[in-house]
GROMACS .gro file of C-alpha atoms in nm:
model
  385
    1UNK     CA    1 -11.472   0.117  14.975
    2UNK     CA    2 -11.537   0.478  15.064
    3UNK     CA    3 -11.420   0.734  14.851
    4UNK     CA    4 -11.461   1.052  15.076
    5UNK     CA    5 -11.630   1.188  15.383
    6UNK     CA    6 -11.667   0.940  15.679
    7UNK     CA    7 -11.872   0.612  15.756
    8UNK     CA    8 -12.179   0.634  15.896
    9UNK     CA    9 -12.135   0.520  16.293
   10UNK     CA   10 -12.229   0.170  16.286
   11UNK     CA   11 -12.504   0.029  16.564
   12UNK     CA   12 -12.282  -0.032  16.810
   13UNK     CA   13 -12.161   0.342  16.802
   14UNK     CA   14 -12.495   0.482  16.814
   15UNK     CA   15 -12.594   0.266  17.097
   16UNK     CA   16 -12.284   0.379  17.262
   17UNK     CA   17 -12.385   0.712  17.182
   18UNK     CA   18 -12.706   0.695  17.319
   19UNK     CA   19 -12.608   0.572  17.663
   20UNK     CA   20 -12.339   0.853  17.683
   21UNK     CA   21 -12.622   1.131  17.638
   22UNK     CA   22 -12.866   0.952  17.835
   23UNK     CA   23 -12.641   0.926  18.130
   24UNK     CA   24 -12.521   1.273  18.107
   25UNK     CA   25 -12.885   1.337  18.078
   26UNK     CA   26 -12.964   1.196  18.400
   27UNK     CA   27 -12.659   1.360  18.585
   28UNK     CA   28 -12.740   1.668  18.470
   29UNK     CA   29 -13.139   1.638  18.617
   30UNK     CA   30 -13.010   1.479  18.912
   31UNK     CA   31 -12.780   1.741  18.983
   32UNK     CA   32 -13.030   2.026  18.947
   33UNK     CA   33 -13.257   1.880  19.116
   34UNK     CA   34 -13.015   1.828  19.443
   35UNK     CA   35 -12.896   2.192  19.394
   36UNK     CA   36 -13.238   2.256  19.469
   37UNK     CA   37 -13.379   2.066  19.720
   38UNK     CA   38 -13.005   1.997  19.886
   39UNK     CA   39 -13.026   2.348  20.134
   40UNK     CA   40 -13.331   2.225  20.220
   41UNK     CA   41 -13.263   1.930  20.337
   42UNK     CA   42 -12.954   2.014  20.504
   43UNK     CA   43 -13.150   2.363  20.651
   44UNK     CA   44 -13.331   2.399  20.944
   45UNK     CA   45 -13.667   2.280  20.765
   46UNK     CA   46 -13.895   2.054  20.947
   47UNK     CA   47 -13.877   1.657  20.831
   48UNK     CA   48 -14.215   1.711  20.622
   49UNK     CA   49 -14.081   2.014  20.394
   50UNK     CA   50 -13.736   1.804  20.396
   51UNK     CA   51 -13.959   1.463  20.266
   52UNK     CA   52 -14.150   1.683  20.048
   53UNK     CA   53 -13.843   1.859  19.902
   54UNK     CA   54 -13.692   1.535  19.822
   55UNK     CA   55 -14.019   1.403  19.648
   56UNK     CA   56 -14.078   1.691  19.454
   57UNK     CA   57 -13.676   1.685  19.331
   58UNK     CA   58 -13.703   1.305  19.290
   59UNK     CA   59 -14.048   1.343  19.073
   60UNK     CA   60 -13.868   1.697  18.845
   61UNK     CA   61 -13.565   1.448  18.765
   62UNK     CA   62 -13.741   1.098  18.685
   63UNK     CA   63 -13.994   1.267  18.527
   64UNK     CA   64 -13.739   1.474  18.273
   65UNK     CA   65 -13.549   1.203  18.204
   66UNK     CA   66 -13.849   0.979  18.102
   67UNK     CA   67 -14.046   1.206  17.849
   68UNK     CA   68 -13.722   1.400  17.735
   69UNK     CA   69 -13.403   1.118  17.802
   70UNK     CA   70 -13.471   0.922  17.501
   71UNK     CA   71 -13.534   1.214  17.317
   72UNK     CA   72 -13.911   1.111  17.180
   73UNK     CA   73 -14.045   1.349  17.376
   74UNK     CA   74 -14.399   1.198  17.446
   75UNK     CA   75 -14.698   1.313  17.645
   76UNK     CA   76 -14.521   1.698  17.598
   77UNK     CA   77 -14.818   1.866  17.763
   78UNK     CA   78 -14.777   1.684  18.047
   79UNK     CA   79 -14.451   1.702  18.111
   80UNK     CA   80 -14.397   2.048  18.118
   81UNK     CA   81 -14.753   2.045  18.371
   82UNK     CA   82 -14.568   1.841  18.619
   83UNK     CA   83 -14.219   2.046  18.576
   84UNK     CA   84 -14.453   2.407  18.640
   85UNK     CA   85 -14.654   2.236  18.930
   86UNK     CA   86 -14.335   2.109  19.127
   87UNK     CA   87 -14.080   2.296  19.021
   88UNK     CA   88 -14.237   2.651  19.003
   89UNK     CA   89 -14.510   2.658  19.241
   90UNK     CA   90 -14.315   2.538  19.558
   91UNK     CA   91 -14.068   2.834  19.517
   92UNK     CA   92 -14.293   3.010  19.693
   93UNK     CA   93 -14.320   2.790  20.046
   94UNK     CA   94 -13.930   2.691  19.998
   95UNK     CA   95 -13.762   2.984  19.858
   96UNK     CA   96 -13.455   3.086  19.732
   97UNK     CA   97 -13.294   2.728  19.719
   98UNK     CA   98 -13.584   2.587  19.512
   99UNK     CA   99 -13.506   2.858  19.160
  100UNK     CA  100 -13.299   2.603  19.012
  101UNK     CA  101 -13.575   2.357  18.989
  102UNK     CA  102 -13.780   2.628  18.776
  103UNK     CA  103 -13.501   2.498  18.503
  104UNK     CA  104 -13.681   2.165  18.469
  105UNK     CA  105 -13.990   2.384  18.306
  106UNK     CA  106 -13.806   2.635  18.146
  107UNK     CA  107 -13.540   2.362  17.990
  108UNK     CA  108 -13.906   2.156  17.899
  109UNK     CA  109 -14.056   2.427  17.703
  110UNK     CA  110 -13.763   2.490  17.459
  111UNK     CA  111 -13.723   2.147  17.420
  112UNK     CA  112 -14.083   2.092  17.300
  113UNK     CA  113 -14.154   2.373  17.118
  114UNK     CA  114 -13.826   2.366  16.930
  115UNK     CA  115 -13.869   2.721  16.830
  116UNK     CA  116 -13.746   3.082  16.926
  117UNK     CA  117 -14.096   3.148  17.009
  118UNK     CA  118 -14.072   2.983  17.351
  119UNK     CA  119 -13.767   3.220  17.485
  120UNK     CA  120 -14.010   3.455  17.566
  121UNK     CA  121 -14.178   3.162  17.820
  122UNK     CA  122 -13.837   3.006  17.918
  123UNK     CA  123 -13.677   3.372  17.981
  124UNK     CA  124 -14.016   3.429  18.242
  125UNK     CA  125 -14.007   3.106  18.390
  126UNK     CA  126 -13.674   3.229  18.508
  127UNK     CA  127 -13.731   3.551  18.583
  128UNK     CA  128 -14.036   3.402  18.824
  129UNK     CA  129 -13.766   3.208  18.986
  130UNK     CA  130 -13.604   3.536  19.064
  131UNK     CA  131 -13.891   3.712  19.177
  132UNK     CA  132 -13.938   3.385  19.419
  133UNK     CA  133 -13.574   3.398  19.532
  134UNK     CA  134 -13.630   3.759  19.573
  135UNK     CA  135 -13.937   3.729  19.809
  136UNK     CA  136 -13.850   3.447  20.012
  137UNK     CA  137 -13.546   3.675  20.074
  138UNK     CA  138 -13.574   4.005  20.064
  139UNK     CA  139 -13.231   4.046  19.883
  140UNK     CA  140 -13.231   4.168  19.520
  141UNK     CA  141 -12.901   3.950  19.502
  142UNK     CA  142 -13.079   3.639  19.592
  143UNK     CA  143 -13.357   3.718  19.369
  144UNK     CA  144 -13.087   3.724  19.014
  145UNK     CA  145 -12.854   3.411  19.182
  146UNK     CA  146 -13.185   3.230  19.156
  147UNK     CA  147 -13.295   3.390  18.770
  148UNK     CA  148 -12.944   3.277  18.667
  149UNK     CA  149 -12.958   2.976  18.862
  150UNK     CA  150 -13.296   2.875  18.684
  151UNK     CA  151 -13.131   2.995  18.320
  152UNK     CA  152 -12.797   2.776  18.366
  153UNK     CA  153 -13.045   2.482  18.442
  154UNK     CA  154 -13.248   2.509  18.114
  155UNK     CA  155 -13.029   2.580  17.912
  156UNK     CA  156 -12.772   2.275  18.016
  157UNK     CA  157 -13.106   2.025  18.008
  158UNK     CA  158 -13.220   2.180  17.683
  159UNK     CA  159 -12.871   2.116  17.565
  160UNK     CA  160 -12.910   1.771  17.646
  161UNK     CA  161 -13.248   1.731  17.549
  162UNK     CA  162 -13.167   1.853  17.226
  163UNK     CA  163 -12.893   1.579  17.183
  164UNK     CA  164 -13.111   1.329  17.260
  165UNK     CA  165 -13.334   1.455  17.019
  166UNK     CA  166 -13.089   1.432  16.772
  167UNK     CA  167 -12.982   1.115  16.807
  168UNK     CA  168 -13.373   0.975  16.811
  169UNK     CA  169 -13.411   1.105  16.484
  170UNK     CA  170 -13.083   1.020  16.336
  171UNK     CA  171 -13.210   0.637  16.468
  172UNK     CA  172 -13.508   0.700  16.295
  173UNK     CA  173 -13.390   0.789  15.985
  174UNK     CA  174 -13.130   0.467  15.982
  175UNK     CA  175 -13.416   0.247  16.044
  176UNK     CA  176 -13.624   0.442  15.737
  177UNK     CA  177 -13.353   0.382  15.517
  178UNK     CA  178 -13.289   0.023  15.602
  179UNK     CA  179 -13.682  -0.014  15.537
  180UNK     CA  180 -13.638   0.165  15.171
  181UNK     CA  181 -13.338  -0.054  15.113
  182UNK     CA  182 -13.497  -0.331  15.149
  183UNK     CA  183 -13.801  -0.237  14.945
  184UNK     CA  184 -13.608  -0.178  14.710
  185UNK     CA  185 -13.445  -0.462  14.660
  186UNK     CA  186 -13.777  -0.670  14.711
  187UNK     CA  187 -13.889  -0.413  14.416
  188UNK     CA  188 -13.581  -0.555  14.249
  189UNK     CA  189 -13.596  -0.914  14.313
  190UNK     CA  190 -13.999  -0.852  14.164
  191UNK     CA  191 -13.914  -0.693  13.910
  192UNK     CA  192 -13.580  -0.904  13.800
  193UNK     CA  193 -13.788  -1.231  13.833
  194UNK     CA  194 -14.050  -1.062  13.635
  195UNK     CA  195 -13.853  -0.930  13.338
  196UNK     CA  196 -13.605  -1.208  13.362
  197UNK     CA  197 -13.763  -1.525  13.362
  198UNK     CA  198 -14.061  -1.431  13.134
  199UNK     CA  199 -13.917  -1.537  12.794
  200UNK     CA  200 -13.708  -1.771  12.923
  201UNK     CA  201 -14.044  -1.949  13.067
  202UNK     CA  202 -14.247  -1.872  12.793
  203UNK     CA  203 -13.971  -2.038  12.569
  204UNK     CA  204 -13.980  -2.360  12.775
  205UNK     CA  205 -14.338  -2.345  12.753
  206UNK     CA  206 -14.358  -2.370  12.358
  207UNK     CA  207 -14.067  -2.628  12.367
  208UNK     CA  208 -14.284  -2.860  12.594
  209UNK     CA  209 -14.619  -2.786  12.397
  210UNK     CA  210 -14.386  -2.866  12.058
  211UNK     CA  211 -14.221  -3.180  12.183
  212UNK     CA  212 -14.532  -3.313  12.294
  213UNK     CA  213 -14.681  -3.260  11.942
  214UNK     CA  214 -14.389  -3.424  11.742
  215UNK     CA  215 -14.345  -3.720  11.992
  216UNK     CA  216 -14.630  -3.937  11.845
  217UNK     CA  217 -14.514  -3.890  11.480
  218UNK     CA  218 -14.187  -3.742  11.458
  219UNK     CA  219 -14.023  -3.880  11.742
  220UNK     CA  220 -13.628  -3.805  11.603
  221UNK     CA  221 -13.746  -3.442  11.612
  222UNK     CA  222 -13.891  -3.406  11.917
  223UNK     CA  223 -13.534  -3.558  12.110
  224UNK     CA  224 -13.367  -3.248  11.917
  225UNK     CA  225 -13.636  -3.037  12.004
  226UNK     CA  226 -13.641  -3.190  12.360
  227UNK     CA  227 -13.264  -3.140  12.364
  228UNK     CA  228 -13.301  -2.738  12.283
  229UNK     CA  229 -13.536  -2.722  12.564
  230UNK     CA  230 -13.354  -2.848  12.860
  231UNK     CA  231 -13.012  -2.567  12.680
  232UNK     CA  232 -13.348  -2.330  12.748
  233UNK     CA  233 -13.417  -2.472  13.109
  234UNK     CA  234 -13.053  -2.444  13.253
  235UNK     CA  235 -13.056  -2.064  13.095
  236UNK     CA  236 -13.377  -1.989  13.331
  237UNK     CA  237 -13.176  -2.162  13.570
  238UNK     CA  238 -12.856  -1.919  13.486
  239UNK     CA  239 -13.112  -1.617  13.523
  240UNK     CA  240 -13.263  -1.745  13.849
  241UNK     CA  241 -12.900  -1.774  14.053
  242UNK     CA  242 -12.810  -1.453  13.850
  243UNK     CA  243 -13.141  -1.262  14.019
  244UNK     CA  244 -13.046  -1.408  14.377
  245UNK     CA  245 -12.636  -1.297  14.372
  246UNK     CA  246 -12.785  -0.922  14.246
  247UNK     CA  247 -12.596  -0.974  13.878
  248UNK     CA  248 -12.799  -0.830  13.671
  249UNK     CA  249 -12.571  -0.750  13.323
  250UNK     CA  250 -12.696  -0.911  13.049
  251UNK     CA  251 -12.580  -0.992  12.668
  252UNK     CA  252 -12.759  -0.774  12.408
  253UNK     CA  253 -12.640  -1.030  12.146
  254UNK     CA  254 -12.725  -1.283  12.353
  255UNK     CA  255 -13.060  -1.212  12.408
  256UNK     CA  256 -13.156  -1.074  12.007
  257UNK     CA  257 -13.051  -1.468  11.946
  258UNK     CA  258 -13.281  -1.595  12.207
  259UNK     CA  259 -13.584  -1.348  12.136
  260UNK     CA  260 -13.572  -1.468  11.755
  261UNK     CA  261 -13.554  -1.838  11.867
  262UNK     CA  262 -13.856  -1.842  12.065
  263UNK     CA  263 -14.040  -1.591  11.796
  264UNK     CA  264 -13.950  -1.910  11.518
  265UNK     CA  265 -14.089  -2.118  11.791
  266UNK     CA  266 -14.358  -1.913  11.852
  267UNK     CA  267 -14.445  -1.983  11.469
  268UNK     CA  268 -14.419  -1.556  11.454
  269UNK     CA  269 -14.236  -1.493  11.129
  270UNK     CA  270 -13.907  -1.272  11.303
  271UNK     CA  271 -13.691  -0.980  11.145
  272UNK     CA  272 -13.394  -0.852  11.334
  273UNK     CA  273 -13.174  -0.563  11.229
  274UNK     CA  274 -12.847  -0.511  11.383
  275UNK     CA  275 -12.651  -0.356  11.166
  276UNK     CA  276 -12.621   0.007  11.326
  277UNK     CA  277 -12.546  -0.077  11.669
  278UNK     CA  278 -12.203   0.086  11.798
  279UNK     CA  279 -12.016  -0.049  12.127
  280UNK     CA  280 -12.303  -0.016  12.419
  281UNK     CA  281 -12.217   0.076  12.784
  282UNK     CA  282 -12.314  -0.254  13.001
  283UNK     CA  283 -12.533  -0.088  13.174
  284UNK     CA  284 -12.757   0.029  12.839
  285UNK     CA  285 -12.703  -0.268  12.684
  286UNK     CA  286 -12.863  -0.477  12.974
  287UNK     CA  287 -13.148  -0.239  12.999
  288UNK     CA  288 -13.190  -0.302  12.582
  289UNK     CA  289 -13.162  -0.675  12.661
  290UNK     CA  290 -13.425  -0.653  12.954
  291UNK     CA  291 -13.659  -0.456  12.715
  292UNK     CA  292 -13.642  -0.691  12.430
  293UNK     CA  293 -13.691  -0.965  12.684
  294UNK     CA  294 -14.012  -0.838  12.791
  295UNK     CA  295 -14.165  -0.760  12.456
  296UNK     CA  296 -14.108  -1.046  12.272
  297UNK     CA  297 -14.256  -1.234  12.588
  298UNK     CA  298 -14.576  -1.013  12.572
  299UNK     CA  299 -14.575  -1.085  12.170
  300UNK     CA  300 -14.580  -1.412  12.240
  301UNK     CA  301 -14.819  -1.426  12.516
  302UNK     CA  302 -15.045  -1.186  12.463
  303UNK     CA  303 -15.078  -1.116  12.069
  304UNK     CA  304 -15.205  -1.306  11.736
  305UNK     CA  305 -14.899  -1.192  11.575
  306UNK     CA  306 -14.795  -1.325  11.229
  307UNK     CA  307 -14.481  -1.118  11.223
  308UNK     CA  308 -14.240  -0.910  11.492
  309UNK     CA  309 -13.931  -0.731  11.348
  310UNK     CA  310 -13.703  -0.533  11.623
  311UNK     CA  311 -13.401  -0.350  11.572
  312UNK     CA  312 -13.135  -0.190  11.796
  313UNK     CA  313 -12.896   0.071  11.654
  314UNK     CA  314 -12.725   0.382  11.781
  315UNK     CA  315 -12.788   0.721  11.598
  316UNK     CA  316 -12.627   1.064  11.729
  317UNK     CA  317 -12.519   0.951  12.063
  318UNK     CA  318 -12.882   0.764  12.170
  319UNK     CA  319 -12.937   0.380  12.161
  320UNK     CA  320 -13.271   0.269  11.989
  321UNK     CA  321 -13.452  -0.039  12.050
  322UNK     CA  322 -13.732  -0.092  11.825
  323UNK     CA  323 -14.024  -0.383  11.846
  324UNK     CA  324 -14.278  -0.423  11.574
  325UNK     CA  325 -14.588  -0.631  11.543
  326UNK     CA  326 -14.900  -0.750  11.385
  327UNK     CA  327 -15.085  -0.887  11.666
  328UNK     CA  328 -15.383  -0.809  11.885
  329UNK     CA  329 -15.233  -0.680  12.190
  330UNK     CA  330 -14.845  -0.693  12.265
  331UNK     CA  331 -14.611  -0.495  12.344
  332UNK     CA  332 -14.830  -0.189  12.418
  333UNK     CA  333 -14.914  -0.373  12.731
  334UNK     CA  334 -15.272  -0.404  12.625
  335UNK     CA  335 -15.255  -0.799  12.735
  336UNK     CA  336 -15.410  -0.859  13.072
  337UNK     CA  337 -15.008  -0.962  13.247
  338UNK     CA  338 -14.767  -0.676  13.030
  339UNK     CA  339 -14.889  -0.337  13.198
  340UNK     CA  340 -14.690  -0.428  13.519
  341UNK     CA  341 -14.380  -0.551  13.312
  342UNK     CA  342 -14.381  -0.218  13.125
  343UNK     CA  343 -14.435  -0.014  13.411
  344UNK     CA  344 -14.084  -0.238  13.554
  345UNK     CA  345 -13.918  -0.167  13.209
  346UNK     CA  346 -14.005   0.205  13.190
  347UNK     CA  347 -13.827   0.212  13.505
  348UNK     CA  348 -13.537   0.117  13.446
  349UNK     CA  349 -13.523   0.279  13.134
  350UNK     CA  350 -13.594   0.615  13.351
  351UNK     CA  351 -13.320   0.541  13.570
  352UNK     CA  352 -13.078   0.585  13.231
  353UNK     CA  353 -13.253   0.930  13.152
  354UNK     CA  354 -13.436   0.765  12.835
  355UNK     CA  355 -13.790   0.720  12.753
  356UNK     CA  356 -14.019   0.409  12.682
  357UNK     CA  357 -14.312   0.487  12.448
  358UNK     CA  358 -14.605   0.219  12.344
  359UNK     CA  359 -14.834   0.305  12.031
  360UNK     CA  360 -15.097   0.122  11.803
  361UNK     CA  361 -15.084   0.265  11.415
  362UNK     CA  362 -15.405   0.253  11.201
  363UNK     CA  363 -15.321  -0.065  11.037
  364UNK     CA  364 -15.311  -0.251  11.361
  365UNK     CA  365 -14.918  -0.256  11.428
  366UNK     CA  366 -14.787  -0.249  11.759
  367UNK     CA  367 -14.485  -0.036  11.839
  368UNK     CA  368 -14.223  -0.007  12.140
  369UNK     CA  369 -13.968   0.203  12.144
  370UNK     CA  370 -13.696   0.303  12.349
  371UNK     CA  371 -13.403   0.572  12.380
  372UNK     CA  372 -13.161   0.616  12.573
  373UNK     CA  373 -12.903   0.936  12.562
  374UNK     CA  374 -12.531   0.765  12.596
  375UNK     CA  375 -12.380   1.139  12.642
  376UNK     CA  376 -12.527   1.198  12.979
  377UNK     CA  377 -12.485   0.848  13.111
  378UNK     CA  378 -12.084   0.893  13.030
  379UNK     CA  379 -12.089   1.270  13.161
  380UNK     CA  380 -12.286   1.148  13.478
  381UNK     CA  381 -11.989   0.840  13.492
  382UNK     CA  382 -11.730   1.122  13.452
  383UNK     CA  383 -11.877   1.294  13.739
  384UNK     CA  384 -11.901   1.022  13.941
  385UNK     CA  385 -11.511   0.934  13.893
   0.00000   0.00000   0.00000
């Protein structure tokens, strides 16, 4: 639901919309270009000039509406070369009554230049229909009715053209931003399927590898073991439907239990320190649990490690996740699968205004941490309400 300002018109609307200016579009052309050849057909011209007025009116309006009616304005160059050859050069052999099609040129160059730069060539595209009127004439009278003939003409298809326009690009950018959306959420179906299922899979994986070790010897062990592993299967199963319905909130507790399970079954001795953390918004606390997710899976994946410790705590308004360990490569991404997980976890952390940071100490011990500020997620929610 919509909490101010309107809806965006929905396809339907815009189609709607579309046809309205393109018909009053093609009105518009048509009727200029009758205005113009219209005396001389019902004048005392012979049947060629009235056949040739008629083409040349017929060409000026089909022609405007298809480079400018849908507003794309394509092949510009030549359109406004076919609006000067027909509809300025024959003022000269038809007149007076022809100054309104000297609109069709002067309307086409302020619609394709889009700039004030071209009244200078509109205003003497008029004025030229003038000085034709005025010629063909004699009468200073006839030679301004035909200048402000010619200016009413542009400036109604320039009005139109510019509505077109406008609606072309306002199409455009709805069909940009349904391709971003969904990027994004292919990005986010990636990246949730990445950073989800990793332990969880890498979990199952030890199970199997353990069960299939004790079966031969230990056989009561392995059905408990066995048993753990398919409470580990229907979790991956959990994560998968929660990745396709877009639920993404996750249990910080939750997932510190699971990390240190598959750490002991790892055969990684595990520490886990708790005891500072304060009441998490869901939000932080899912990007925590995501984090943790990840790392231990790149501990176990991609490091020797005899040891991991990781703590989460909240000091002076930030949240602190902390991952230690021993092993060769790990959570520094340095394992040939974890730079594109971090990359997906620095993200998100980003999108909370905190920071991810991977380093290796002298002695060989791998560190991740992360912050996040809670006061400017709540003043950003504040703002938001």
């Amino acid at each position: 639901m919509q909490t101010g300002g309107h809806a965006p018109p929905s396809g339907e609307e815009r189609r709607d919309f579309r046809t309205l200016v393109f018909g009053a579009q093609a009105v518009a052309a048509a009727a200029v270009a009758l205005l113009a050849a219209l005396p001389v057909l019902t004048g005392v011209a012979s049947w060629p000039v009235r056949l040739a007025a008629l083409v040349l009116a017929a060409v000026l309006a089909g022609g405007h509406l298809a480079w400018f009616g849908t507003g794309r304005f394509r092949r510009p160059v030549l359109a406004l070369a076919v609006s000067a050859a027909f509809g300025l050069v024959p003022l000269l052999p038809l007149g007076a009554p022809w100054s309104p099609a000297a609109g069709f040129f002067a309307g086409g160059v302020l619609l394709v230049t889009r700039s004030v730069r071209a009244v200078p060539a509109a205003l003497l595209a008029c004025v030229a229909a003038g000085l034709g009127a005025a010629l063909t004439t004699g009468s200073g009278d006839a030679g301004v009715g035909g200048a402000v003939s010619a200016a009413v003409a542009a400036l109604t298809l320039f009005g139109l053209g510019t509505a077109a326009r406008l609606v072309a690009e306002r199409e455009d950018e709805v069909r940009e931003l349904k391709r971003q959306v969904i990027a994004e959420e292919r990005k986010r179906f990636s990246r949730d399927l990445h950073d989800l299922l990793g332990l969880s899979l890498s979990a199952i994986t030890l199970k199997g590898e353990l069960v299939d070790r004790l079966v031969p010897g230990r056989p009561e062990q392995a059905k408990a073991e066995l048993a753990e592993l398919l409470v580990m299967s229907r979790r991956a199963l959990a994560d998968v439907r929660r990745i396709a319905a877009g639920y993404r909130e996750l249990s910080l507790d939750d997932e510190c239990r699971a990390a240190a399970d598959v750490l002991n079954a790892a055969g990684t001795r595990v520490t886990v320190d708790r005891s500072c953390l304060g009441d998490l918004p869901p939000r932080v606390a899912t990007a925590l649990a995501t984090v943790l997710r990840e790392g231990v899976t790149n501990v176990v994946r991609h490091s020797t490690a005899s040891w991991c410790a990781f703590s989460v705590s909240t000091v002076d308004g930030t949240a602190w996740l902390e991952i230690l360990n021993d092993g060769a490569g790990g959570v520094d991404g340095s394992g040939a699968d974890s730079g594109a997980g971090l990359r997906n976890l620095a993200d998100r952390v980003e999108d909370l205004n905190g920071t991810l940071t991977t380093e290796t100490g002298p002695d060989g011990t791998h560190r991740l941490l992360v912050a996040i500020p809670l006061g400017s997620l709540e003043g950003r929610r504040r703002r938001a309400g």
